XYZ file of N, CA and C in Angstrom:
318
model
N -38.363 -13.823 10.320
C -38.209 -12.787 11.313
C -38.035 -13.435 12.675
N -36.926 -13.116 13.321
C -36.678 -13.741 14.596
C -37.075 -12.868 15.774
N -37.278 -11.569 15.560
C -37.718 -10.695 16.627
C -36.676 -10.522 17.710
N -35.427 -10.964 17.443
C -34.356 -10.866 18.428
C -33.856 -9.446 18.576
N -32.873 -9.258 19.420
C -32.362 -7.935 19.710
C -31.307 -7.447 18.733
N -30.979 -8.199 17.694
C -29.932 -7.806 16.764
C -30.494 -6.944 15.653
N -29.831 -5.848 15.348
C -30.257 -4.946 14.285
C -29.300 -5.083 13.113
N -29.817 -4.986 11.885
C -28.960 -5.105 10.712
C -28.199 -3.807 10.452
N -28.477 -2.730 11.196
C -27.809 -1.452 10.980
C -26.803 -1.143 12.083
N -26.227 -2.165 12.689
C -25.234 -1.950 13.729
C -23.965 -1.380 13.114
N -23.305 -0.484 13.848
C -22.042 0.087 13.404
C -20.946 -0.967 13.528
N -19.997 -1.022 12.565
C -18.888 -1.970 12.686
C -17.995 -1.574 13.852
N -17.394 -2.559 14.473
C -16.500 -2.280 15.593
C -15.144 -2.902 15.349
N -14.138 -2.340 15.974
C -12.781 -2.859 15.918
C -12.554 -3.648 17.193
N -11.979 -4.859 17.091
C -11.736 -5.634 18.310
C -10.964 -4.806 19.336
N -11.421 -4.838 20.577
C -10.758 -4.112 21.642
C -11.231 -2.682 21.815
N -12.153 -2.226 20.962
C -12.686 -0.874 21.127
C -14.198 -0.935 21.116
N -14.814 0.083 21.690
C -16.271 0.094 21.787
C -16.923 0.606 20.515
N -16.267 1.541 19.818
C -16.833 2.074 18.588
C -15.730 2.652 17.717
N -16.032 2.818 16.431
C -15.083 3.410 15.498
C -15.259 4.924 15.563
N -14.162 5.676 15.713
C -14.297 7.134 15.776
C -14.712 7.700 14.424
N -15.372 8.845 14.432
C -15.780 9.520 13.208
C -14.541 10.162 12.585
N -14.174 9.713 11.391
C -12.973 10.198 10.721
C -13.289 11.106 9.538
N -14.535 11.574 9.413
C -14.937 12.394 8.271
C -14.040 13.611 8.072
N -13.553 14.208 9.140
C -12.770 15.436 9.032
C -11.405 15.232 8.374
N -10.938 13.999 8.230
C -9.636 13.765 7.586
C -9.746 13.110 6.214
N -10.944 12.812 5.754
C -11.111 12.051 4.512
C -10.663 12.804 3.266
N -10.547 14.126 3.304
C -10.138 14.908 2.137
C -8.656 15.281 2.146
N -7.884 14.712 3.039
C -6.449 15.009 3.102
C -5.736 14.208 2.012
N -4.962 14.889 1.135
C -4.251 14.161 0.076
C -3.073 13.369 0.644
N -2.845 12.197 0.080
C -1.748 11.323 0.482
C -0.923 10.959 -0.740
N 0.355 10.709 -0.547
C 1.222 10.269 -1.635
C 1.221 8.746 -1.686
N 0.826 8.197 -2.832
C 0.828 6.747 -3.033
C 1.944 6.427 -4.027
N 2.811 5.487 -3.667
C 3.889 5.086 -4.570
C 4.004 3.568 -4.585
N 4.531 3.059 -5.689
C 4.734 1.623 -5.858
C 6.213 1.411 -6.156
N 6.829 0.523 -5.393
C 8.263 0.281 -5.562
C 8.488 -0.932 -6.447
N 9.189 -0.692 -7.544
C 9.513 -1.747 -8.496
C 10.680 -2.599 -8.005
N 11.613 -1.996 -7.313
C 12.777 -2.701 -6.799
C 13.827 -1.707 -6.351
N 14.956 -2.223 -5.902
C 16.056 -1.375 -5.424
C 17.374 -1.893 -5.976
N 18.355 -1.013 -5.962
C 19.709 -1.393 -6.378
C 20.703 -0.544 -5.600
N 21.872 -1.103 -5.318
C 22.980 -0.352 -4.729
C 24.051 -0.241 -5.799
N 24.617 0.962 -5.906
C 25.633 1.198 -6.927
C 26.766 2.028 -6.349
N 27.934 1.845 -6.904
C 29.061 2.711 -6.600
C 28.902 4.003 -7.392
N 29.460 5.075 -6.883
C 29.389 6.346 -7.603
C 30.022 6.206 -8.981
N 31.117 5.462 -9.081
C 31.779 5.287 -10.379
C 30.858 4.594 -11.381
N 30.071 3.608 -10.910
C 29.121 2.923 -11.800
C 27.981 3.858 -12.189
N 27.525 4.666 -11.247
C 26.449 5.616 -11.516
C 26.865 6.628 -12.581
N 28.112 7.081 -12.504
C 28.609 8.064 -13.467
C 28.758 7.484 -14.869
N 28.852 6.165 -14.988
C 28.999 5.526 -16.296
C 27.659 5.240 -16.965
N 26.548 5.454 -16.255
C 25.235 5.180 -16.843
C 24.963 6.131 -17.997
N 24.342 5.599 -19.012
C 23.956 6.412 -20.153
C 22.648 5.896 -20.719
N 22.197 6.537 -21.778
C 20.955 6.105 -22.412
C 21.096 4.649 -22.843
N 20.121 3.825 -22.485
C 20.143 2.409 -22.814
C 20.748 1.536 -21.724
N 21.355 2.159 -20.707
C 21.903 1.375 -19.589
C 20.769 0.677 -18.854
N 21.081 -0.469 -18.283
C 20.095 -1.234 -17.517
C 20.613 -1.385 -16.095
N 19.754 -1.098 -15.132
C 20.097 -1.269 -13.720
C 19.373 -2.501 -13.218
N 20.132 -3.472 -12.707
C 19.527 -4.697 -12.184
C 18.969 -4.423 -10.793
N 17.710 -4.788 -10.592
C 17.031 -4.555 -9.318
C 17.020 -5.821 -8.469
N 16.747 -5.656 -7.183
C 16.751 -6.785 -6.255
C 15.525 -7.677 -6.401
N 14.418 -7.145 -6.891
C 13.191 -7.942 -7.031
C 13.287 -8.861 -8.241
N 12.695 -10.031 -8.106
C 12.623 -10.970 -9.218
C 11.397 -10.664 -10.066
N 11.455 -10.997 -11.349
C 10.299 -10.820 -12.228
C 9.134 -11.632 -11.678
N 7.957 -11.034 -11.619
C 6.765 -11.718 -11.128
C 6.555 -11.596 -9.629
N 7.549 -11.081 -8.916
C 7.413 -10.889 -7.471
C 6.447 -9.726 -7.208
N 5.646 -9.800 -6.142
C 4.722 -8.695 -5.851
C 5.472 -7.385 -5.610
N 4.863 -6.292 -6.062
C 5.420 -4.964 -5.836
C 4.873 -4.421 -4.527
N 5.613 -3.532 -3.885
C 5.179 -2.968 -2.612
C 4.505 -1.626 -2.842
N 3.380 -1.422 -2.155
C 2.586 -0.200 -2.272
C 2.741 0.584 -0.972
N 3.145 1.843 -1.111
C 3.379 2.702 0.049
C 2.414 3.884 0.024
N 1.955 4.292 1.187
C 1.206 5.537 1.347
C 1.999 6.375 2.331
N 2.399 7.569 1.873
C 3.262 8.442 2.680
C 4.462 7.674 3.234
N 5.087 6.893 2.376
C 6.301 6.131 2.671
C 6.103 5.015 3.694
N 4.862 4.612 3.938
C 4.561 3.499 4.847
C 3.967 2.360 4.028
N 4.503 1.147 4.177
C 4.010 -0.017 3.449
C 2.583 -0.326 3.877
N 1.656 -0.397 2.900
C 0.270 -0.739 3.229
C -0.218 -1.984 2.501
N 0.466 -2.362 1.393
C -0.027 -3.502 0.614
C 1.045 -3.973 -0.364
N 0.745 -5.102 -0.997
C 1.556 -5.620 -2.100
C 0.603 -5.906 -3.250
N 1.130 -5.887 -4.467
C 0.246 -6.114 -5.596
C 0.993 -6.466 -6.864
N 0.212 -6.592 -7.945
C 0.767 -6.953 -9.247
C 0.369 -5.906 -10.278
N 1.228 -5.729 -11.272
C 1.002 -4.730 -12.309
C -0.135 -5.165 -13.226
N -0.997 -4.204 -13.569
C -2.060 -4.414 -14.551
C -2.051 -3.225 -15.512
N -2.690 -3.380 -16.667
C -2.821 -2.290 -17.625
C -4.293 -1.922 -17.720
N -4.590 -0.631 -17.518
C -5.956 -0.112 -17.578
C -5.982 1.054 -18.557
N -6.731 0.912 -19.649
C -6.825 1.990 -20.641
C -5.446 2.509 -21.043
N -4.530 1.598 -21.333
C -3.169 1.895 -21.776
C -2.317 2.560 -20.704
N -2.768 2.555 -19.459
C -1.977 3.089 -18.349
C -1.680 1.957 -17.374
N -0.556 2.067 -16.685
C -0.212 1.065 -15.681
C -1.033 1.277 -14.419
N -1.375 0.186 -13.788
C -2.069 0.207 -12.509
C -1.523 -0.919 -11.660
N -2.050 -1.049 -10.467
C -1.619 -2.139 -9.596
C -2.825 -2.744 -8.906
N -2.927 -4.060 -8.989
C -3.999 -4.803 -8.317
C -3.464 -5.274 -6.975
N -4.125 -4.863 -5.906
C -3.676 -5.246 -4.567
C -3.949 -6.723 -4.334
N -2.915 -7.440 -3.922
C -3.053 -8.874 -3.671
C -2.911 -9.218 -2.193
N -2.278 -8.328 -1.434
C -2.064 -8.567 -0.003
C -2.076 -7.219 0.701
N -3.037 -6.997 1.582
C -3.160 -5.722 2.281
C -2.730 -5.909 3.731
N -1.879 -5.004 4.190
C -1.410 -5.033 5.576
C -2.612 -4.785 6.492
N -2.697 -5.505 7.598
C -3.844 -5.372 8.504
C -3.928 -3.952 9.058
N -5.147 -3.472 9.357
C -5.302 -2.123 9.920
C -4.482 -1.922 11.194
N -4.397 -2.940 12.021
C -3.627 -2.815 13.263
C -2.148 -2.585 12.946
N -1.605 -3.318 11.963
C -0.203 -3.146 11.584
C 0.023 -1.771 10.952
N -0.945 -1.277 10.162
C -0.814 0.060 9.573
C -0.740 1.126 10.653
N -1.556 0.996 11.696
C -1.525 1.957 12.804
C -0.183 1.874 13.525
N 0.349 0.669 13.704
C 1.667 0.509 14.339
C 2.747 1.232 13.541
N 2.669 1.164 12.203
C 3.660 1.823 11.355
C 3.603 3.337 11.509
N 2.422 3.878 11.752
C 2.292 5.320 11.936
C 3.054 5.786 13.171
N 3.132 4.943 14.167
C 3.818 5.294 15.409
C 5.313 5.017 15.350
N 5.765 4.352 14.281
C 7.192 3.992 14.173
C 8.031 5.156 13.699
């Protein structure tokens, strides 16, 4: 016991601000979460020729991290996992909170 002025129950702070605002009133708002596997550009003529069994080549390489979006804003990257026979994604790189706030203003 050091008897110093530091308390173990201090509220976390964000650099450059005095305190974190209470966000309880927005915690129940639903958000759309999506994971992008890759992208492709096609001509309309090529699109019209697609049929069952057709394969579309994507820009991402196999094993490359997938991008995770919340309300169409990039928040993280991750890798595919299987959970109880369903696909999931393990986050491997999360965009910093400051960058996420910047994206909201973009």
